[in-house]
Coordinates of N, CA and C in Angstrom, one line a residue:
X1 N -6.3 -10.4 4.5 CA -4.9 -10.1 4.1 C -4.8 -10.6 2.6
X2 N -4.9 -10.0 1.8 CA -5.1 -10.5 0.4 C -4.2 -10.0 -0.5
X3 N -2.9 -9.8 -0.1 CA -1.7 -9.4 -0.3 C -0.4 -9.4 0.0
X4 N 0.8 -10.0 -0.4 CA 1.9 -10.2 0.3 C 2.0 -9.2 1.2
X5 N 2.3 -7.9 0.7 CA 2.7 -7.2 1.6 C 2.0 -6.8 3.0
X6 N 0.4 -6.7 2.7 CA -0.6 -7.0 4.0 C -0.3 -8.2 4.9
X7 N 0.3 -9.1 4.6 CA 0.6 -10.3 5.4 C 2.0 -10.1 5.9
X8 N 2.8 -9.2 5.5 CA 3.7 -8.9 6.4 C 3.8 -8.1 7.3
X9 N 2.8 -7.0 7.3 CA 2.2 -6.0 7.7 C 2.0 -7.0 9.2
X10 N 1.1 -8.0 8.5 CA 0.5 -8.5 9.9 C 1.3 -9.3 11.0
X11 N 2.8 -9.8 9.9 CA 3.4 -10.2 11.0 C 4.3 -9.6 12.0
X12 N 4.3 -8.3 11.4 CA 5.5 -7.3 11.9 C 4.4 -6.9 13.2
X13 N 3.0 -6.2 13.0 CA 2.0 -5.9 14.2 C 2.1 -7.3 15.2
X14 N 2.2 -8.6 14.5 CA 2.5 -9.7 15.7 C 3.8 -9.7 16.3
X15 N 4.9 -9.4 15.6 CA 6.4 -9.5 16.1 C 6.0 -7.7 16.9
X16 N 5.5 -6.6 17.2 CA 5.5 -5.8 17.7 C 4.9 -5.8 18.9
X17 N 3.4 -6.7 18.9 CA 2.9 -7.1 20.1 C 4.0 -7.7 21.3
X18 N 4.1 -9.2 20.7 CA 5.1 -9.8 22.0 C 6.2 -9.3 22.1
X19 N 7.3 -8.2 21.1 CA 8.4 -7.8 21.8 C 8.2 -6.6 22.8
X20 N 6.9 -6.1 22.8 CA 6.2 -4.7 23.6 C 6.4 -5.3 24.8
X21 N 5.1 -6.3 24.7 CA 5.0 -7.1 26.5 C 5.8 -8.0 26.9
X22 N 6.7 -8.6 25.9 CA 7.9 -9.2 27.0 C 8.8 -8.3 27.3
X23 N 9.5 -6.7 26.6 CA 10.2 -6.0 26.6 C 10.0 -5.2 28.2
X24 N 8.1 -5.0 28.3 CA 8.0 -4.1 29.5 C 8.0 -5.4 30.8
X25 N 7.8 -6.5 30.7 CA 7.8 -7.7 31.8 C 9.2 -7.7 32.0
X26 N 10.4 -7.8 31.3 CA 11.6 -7.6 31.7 C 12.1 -6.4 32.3
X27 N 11.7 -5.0 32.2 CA 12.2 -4.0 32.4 C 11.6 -4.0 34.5
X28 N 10.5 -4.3 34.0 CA 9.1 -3.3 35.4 C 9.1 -4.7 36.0
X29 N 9.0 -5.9 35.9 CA 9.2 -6.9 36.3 C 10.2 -7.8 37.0
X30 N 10.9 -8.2 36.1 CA 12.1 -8.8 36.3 C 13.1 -7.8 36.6
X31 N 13.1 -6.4 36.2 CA 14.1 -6.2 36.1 C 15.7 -5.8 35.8
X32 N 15.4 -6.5 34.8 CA 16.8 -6.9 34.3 C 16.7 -6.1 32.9
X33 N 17.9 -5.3 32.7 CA 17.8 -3.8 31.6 C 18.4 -4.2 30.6
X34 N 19.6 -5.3 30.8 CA 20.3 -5.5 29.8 C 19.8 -6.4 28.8
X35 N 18.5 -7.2 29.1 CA 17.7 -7.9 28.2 C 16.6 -7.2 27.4
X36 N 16.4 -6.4 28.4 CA 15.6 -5.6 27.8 C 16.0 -4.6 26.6
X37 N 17.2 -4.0 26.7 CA 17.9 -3.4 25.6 C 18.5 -4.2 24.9
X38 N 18.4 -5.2 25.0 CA 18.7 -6.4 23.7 C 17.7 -6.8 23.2
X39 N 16.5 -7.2 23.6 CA 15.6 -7.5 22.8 C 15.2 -5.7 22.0
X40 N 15.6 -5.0 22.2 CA 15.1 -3.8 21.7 C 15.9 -3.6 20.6
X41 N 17.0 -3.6 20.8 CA 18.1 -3.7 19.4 C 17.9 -4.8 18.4
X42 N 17.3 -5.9 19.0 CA 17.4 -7.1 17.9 C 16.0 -6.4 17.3
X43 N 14.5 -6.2 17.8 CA 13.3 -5.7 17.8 C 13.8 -4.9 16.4
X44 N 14.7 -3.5 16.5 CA 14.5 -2.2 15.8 C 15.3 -3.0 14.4
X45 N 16.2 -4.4 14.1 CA 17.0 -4.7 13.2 C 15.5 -5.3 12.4
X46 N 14.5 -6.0 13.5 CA 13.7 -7.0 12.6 C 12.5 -6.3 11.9
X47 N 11.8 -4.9 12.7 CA 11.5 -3.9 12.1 C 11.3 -4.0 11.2
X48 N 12.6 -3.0 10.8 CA 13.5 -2.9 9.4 C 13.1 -2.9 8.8
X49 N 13.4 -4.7 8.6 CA 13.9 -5.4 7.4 C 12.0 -6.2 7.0
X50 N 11.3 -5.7 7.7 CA 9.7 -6.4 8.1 C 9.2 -5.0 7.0
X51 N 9.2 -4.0 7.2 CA 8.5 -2.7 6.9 C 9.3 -2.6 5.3
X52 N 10.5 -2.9 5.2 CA 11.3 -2.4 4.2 C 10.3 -3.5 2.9
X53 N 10.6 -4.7 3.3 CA 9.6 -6.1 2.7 C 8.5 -5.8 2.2
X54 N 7.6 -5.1 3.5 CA 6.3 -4.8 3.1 C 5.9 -3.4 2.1
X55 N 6.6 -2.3 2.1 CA 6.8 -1.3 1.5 C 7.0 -2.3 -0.1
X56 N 8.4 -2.8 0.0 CA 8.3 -3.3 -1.6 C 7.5 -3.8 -2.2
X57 N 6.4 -5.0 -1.2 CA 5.8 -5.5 -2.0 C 4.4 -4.1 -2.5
X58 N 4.2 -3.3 -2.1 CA 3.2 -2.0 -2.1 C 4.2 -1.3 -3.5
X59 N 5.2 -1.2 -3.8 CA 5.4 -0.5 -4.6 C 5.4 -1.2 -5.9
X60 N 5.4 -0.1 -7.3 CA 5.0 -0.8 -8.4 C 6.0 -0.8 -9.1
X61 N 7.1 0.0 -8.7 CA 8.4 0.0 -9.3 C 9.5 -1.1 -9.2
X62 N 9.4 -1.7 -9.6 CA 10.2 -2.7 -9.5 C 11.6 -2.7 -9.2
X63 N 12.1 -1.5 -9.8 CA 13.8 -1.1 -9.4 C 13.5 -0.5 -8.2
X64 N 12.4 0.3 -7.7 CA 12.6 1.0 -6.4 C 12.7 -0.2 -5.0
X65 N 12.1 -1.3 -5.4 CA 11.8 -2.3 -4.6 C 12.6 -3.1 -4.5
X66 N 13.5 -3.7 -5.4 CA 14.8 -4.0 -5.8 C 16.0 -3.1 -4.6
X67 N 15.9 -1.9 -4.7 CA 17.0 -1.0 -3.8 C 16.6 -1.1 -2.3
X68 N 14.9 -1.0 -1.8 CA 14.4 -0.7 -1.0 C 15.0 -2.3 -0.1
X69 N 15.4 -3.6 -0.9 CA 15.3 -4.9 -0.3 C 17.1 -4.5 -0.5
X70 N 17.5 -4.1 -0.8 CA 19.3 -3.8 -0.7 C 19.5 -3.4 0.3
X71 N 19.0 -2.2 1.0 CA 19.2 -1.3 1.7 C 18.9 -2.3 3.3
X72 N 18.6 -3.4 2.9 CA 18.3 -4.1 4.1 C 20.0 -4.8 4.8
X73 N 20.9 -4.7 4.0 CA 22.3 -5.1 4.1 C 22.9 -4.0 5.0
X74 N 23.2 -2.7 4.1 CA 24.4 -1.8 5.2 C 23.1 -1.7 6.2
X75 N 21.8 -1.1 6.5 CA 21.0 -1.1 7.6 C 21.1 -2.4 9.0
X76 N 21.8 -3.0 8.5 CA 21.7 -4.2 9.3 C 23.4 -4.3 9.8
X77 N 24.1 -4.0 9.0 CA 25.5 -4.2 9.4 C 25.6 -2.6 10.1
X78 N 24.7 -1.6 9.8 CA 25.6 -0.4 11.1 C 24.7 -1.0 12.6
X79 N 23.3 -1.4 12.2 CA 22.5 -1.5 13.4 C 23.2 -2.8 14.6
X80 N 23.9 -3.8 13.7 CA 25.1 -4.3 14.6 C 26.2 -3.8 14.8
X81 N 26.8 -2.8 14.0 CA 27.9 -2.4 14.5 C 27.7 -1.3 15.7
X82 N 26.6 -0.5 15.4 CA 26.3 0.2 16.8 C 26.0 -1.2 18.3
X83 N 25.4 -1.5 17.8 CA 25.4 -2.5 19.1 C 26.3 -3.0 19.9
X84 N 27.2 -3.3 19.0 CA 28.9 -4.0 19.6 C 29.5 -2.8 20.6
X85 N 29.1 -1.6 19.5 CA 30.1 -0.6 20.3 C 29.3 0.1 21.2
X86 N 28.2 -0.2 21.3 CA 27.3 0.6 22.7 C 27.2 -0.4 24.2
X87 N 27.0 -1.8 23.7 CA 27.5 -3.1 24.5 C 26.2 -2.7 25.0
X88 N 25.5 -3.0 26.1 CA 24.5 -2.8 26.6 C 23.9 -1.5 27.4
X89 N 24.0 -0.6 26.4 CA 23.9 0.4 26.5 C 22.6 0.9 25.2
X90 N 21.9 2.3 25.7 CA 21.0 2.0 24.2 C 21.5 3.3 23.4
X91 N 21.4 2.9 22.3 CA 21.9 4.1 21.2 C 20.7 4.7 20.3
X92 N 20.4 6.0 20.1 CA 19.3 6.4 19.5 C 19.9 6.2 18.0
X93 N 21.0 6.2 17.5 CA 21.4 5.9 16.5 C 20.6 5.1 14.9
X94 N 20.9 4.2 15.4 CA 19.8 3.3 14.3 C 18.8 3.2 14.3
X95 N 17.6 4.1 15.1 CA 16.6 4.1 15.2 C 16.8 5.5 14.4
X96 N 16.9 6.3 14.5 CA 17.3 7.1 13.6 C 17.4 7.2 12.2
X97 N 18.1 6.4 12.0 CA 18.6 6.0 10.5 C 17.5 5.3 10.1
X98 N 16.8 4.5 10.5 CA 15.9 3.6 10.5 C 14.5 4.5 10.3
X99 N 14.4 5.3 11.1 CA 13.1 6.2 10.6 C 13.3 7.3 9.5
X100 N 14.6 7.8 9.2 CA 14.8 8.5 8.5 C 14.7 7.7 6.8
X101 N 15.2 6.4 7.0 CA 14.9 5.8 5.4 C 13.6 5.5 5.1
X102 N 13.0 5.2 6.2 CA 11.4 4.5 6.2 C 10.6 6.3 5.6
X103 N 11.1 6.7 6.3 CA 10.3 8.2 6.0 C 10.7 8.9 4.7
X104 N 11.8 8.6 3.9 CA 11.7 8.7 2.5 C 11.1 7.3 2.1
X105 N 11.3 6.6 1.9 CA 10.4 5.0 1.6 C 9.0 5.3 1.0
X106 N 8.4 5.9 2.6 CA 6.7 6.2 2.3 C 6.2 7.6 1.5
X107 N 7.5 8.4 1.2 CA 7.5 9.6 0.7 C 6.9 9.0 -0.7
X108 N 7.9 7.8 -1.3 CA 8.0 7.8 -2.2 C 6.5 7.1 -2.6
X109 N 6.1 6.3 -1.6 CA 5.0 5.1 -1.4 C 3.6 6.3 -2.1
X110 N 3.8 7.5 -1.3 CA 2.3 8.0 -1.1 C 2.5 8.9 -3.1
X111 N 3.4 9.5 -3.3 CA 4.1 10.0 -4.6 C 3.4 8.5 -6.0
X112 N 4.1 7.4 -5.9 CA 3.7 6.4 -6.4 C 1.8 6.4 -6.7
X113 N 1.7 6.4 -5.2 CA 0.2 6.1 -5.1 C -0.8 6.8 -5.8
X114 N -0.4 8.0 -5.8 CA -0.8 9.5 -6.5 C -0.8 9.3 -7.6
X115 N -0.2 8.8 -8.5 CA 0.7 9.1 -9.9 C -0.5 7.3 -10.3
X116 N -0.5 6.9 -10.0 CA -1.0 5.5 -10.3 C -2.1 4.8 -10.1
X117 N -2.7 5.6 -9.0 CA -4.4 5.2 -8.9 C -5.2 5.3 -10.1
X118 N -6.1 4.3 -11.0 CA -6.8 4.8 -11.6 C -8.4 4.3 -11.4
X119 N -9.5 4.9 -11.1 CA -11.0 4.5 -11.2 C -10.9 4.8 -9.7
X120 N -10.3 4.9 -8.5 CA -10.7 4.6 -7.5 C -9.8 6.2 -6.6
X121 N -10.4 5.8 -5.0 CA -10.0 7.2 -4.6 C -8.6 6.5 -3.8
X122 N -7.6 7.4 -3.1 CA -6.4 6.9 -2.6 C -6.6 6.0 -1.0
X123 N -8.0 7.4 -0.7 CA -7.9 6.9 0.3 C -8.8 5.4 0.5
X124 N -9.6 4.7 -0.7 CA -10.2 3.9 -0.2 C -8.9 2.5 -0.2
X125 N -7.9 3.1 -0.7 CA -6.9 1.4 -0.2 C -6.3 1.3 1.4
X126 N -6.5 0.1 1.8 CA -6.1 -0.3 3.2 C -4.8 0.0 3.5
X127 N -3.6 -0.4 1.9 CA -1.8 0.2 2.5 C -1.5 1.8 2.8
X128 N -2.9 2.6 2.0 CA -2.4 3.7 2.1 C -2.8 4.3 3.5
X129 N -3.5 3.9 4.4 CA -4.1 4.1 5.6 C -2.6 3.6 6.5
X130 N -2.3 2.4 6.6 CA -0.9 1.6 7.1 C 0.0 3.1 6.7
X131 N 0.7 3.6 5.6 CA 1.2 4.0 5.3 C 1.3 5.2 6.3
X132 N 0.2 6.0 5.8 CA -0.3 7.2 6.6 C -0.2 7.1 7.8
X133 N -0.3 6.2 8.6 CA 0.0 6.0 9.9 C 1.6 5.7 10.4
X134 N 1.8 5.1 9.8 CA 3.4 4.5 9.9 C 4.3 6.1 9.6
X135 N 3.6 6.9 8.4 CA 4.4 7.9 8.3 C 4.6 9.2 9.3
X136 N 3.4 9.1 9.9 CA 3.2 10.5 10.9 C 3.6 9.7 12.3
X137 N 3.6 8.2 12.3 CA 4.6 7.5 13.7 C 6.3 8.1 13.9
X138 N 6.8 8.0 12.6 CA 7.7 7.5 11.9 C 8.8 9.2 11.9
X139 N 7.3 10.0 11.7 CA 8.1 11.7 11.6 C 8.0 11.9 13.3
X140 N 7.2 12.0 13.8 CA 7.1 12.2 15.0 C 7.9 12.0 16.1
X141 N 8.6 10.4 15.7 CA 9.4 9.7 16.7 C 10.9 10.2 16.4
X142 N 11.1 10.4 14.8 CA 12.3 11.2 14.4 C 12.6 12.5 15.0
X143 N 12.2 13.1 15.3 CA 12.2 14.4 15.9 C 12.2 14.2 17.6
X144 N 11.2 13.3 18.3 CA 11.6 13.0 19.7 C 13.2 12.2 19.5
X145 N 13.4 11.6 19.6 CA 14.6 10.9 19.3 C 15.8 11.9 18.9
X146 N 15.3 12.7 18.2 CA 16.2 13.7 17.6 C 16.5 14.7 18.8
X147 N 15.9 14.9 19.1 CA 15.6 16.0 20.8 C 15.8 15.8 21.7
X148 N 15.5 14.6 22.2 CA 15.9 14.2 23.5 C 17.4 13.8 23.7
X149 N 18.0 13.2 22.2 CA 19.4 12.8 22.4 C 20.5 14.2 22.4
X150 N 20.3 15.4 22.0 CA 20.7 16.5 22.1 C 20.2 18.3 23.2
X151 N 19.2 17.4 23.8 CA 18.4 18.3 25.1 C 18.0 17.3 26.3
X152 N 19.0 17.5 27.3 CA 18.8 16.5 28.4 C 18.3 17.8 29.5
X153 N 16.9 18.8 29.0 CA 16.2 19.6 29.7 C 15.3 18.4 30.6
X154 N 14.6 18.7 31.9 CA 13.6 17.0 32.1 C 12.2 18.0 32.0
X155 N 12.6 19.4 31.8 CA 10.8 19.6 31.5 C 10.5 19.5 30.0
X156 N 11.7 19.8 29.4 CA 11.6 19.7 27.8 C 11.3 18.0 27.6
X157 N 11.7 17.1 27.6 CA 11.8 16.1 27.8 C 10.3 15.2 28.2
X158 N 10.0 16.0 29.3 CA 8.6 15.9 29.3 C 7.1 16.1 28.6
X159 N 7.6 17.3 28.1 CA 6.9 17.7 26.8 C 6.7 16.8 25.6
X160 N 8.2 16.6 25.2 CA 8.5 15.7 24.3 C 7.6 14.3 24.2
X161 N 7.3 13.8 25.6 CA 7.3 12.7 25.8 C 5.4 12.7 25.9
X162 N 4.6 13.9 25.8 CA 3.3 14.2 25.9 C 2.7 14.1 24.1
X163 N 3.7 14.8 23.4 CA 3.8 14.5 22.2 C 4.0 13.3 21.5
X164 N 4.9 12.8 22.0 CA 5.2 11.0 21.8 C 4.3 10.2 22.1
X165 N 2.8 10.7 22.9 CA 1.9 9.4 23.2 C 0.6 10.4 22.5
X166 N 1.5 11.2 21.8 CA -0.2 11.9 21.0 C 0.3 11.1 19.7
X167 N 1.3 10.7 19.3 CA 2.0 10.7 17.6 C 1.3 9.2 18.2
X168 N 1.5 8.1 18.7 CA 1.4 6.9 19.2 C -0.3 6.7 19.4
X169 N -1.3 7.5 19.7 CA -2.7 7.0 20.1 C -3.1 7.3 18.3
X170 N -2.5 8.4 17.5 CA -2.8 9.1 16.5 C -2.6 7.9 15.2
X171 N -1.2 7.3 15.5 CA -1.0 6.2 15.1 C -2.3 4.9 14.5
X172 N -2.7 4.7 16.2 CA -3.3 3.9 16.3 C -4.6 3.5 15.8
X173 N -5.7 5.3 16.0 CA -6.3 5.9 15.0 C -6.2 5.2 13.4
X174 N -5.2 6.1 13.1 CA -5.1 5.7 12.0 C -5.0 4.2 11.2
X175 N -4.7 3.3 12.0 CA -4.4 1.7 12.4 C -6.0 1.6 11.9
X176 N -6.6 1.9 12.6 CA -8.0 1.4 12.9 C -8.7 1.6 12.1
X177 N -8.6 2.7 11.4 CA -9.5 3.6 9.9 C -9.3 2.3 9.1
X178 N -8.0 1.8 9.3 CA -7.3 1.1 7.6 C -8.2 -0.4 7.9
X179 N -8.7 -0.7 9.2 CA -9.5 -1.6 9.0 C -10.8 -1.8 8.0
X180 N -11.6 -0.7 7.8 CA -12.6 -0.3 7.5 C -12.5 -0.4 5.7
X181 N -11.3 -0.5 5.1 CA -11.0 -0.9 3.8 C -10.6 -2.1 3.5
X182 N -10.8 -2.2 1.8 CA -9.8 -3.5 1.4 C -8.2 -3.0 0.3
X183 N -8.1 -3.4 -0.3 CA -6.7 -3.5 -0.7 C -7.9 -3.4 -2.1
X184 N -7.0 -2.1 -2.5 CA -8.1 -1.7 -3.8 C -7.5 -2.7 -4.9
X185 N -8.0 -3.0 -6.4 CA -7.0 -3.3 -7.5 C -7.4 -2.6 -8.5
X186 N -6.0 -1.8 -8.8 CA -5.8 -0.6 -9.6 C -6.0 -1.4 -11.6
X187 N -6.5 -2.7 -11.3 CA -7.2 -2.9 -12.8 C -8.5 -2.3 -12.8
X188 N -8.5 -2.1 -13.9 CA -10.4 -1.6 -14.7 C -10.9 -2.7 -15.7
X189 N -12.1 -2.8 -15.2 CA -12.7 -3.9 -16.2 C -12.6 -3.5 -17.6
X190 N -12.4 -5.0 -18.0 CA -11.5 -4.5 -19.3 C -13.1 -4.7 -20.2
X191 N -13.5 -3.8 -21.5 CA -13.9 -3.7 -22.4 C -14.1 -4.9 -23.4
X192 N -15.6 -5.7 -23.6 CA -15.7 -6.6 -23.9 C -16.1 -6.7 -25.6
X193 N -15.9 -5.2 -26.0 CA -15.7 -4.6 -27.3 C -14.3 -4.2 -28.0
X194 N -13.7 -4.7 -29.2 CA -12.9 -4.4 -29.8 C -12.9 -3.0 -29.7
X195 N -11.6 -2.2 -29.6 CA -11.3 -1.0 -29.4 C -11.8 -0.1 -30.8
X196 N -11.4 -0.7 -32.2 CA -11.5 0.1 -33.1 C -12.9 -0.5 -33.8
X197 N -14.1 -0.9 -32.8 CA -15.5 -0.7 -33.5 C -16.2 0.6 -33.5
X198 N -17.1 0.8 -34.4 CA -17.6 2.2 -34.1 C -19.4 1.5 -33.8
X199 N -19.9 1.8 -32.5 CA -20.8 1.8 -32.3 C -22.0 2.6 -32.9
X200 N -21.5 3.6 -33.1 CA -22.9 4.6 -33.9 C -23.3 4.0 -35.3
X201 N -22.2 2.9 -35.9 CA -22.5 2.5 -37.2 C -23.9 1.1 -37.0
X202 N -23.9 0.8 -35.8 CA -25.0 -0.4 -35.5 C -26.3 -0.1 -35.5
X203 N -26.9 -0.5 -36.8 CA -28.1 -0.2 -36.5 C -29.1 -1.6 -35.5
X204 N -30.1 -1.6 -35.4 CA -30.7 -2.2 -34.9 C -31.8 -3.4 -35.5
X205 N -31.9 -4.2 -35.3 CA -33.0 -5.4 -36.6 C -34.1 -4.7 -36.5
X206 N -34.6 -4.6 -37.3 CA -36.0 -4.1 -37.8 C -36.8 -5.3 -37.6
X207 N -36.3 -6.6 -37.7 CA -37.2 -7.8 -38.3 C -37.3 -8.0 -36.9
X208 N -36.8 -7.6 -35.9 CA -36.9 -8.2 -34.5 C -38.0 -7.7 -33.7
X209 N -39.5 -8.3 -33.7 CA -40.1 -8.0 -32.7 C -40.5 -8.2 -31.6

């Protein structure tokens, strides 16, 4: 991890690990639903503000990273104010909103990346692999989410939900590729010649045998 933003990367996959398996131990286990949709609402706030973090530190624009750490304010005050008003109930809502800003975010991430690579290929950097994965999680789940909250069909539903663990293994795939890289640096060795010598003017020593 040789990068801020790769190090938040890694703690957001650590904060995703244990909220997965204590989330399903409270549901299938214990039981108890209303913890479980609380740790899921607190889960999609910490997210967020984890992805939004690490996206900035990936981008080179300074003002875009600047807005992208703003945007962590109203995102956080609707994702509580849905909360309050759903009570222990779950709301597709800020998951929503939440994948819909992330998914312009990386729009802008992969656009950046394009316009700014130089010497090297896109695909050999490790964020753009994260990215790519996070992006096609990210469209996928917008659209389930988007579907299921407006089609309460249970074969449609079902389908939806066959899709949902193809976008999720595809994901993971992709997870796994971005192992296989490092975190490129978009410097070029710099030139150990003054720019305005003319080399063809150099002749060579004669006296030198």
């Amino acid at each position: 991890m040789n990068t801020k933003g790769l190090k938040v990367f890694f703690i957001y996959t650590t904060l995703l690990a244990f909220s997965s398996i204590s989330s399903l131990v409270l549901l299938y286990v214990f039981k108890v639903k209303y913890l479980y949709i609380l740790i899921v609402k607190v889960y999609t706030i910490i997210e967020y503000c984890l992805l939004v973090i690490m996206l900035s530190h990936f981008f080179k624009n300074k003002r875009i990273s600047k807005w992208a750490y703003f945007s962590i304010v109203p995102y956080t005050i609707i994702a509580v104010t849905n909360s309050i008003q759903s009570k222990f109930n779950f709301s597709n809502f800020p998951l929503l909103v939440e994948f819909l800003i992330l998914i312009v975010l990386l729009i802008y991430f992969f656009y950046e990346k394009m316009n700014l690579m130089e010497g090297i290929f896109i695909y050999q950097s490790i964020s753009f692999w994260i990215c790519v994965a996070l992006f096609f999680y990210f469209c996928g789940n917008f659209f389930f989410l988007l579907f299921t909250t407006y089609n309460s069909n249970r074969n449609f539903t079902i389908q939806l939900q066959m899709v949902y663990t193809f976008v999720t293994i595809t994901k993971n795939i992709l997870l796994s590729i971005s192992l296989f890289f490092n975190e490129a640096n978009n410097t070029t060795p710099s030139n150990p010649f003054p720019e305005d010598i003319d080399l063809d003017a150099i002749t060579p020593n004669k006296n030198v045998s």
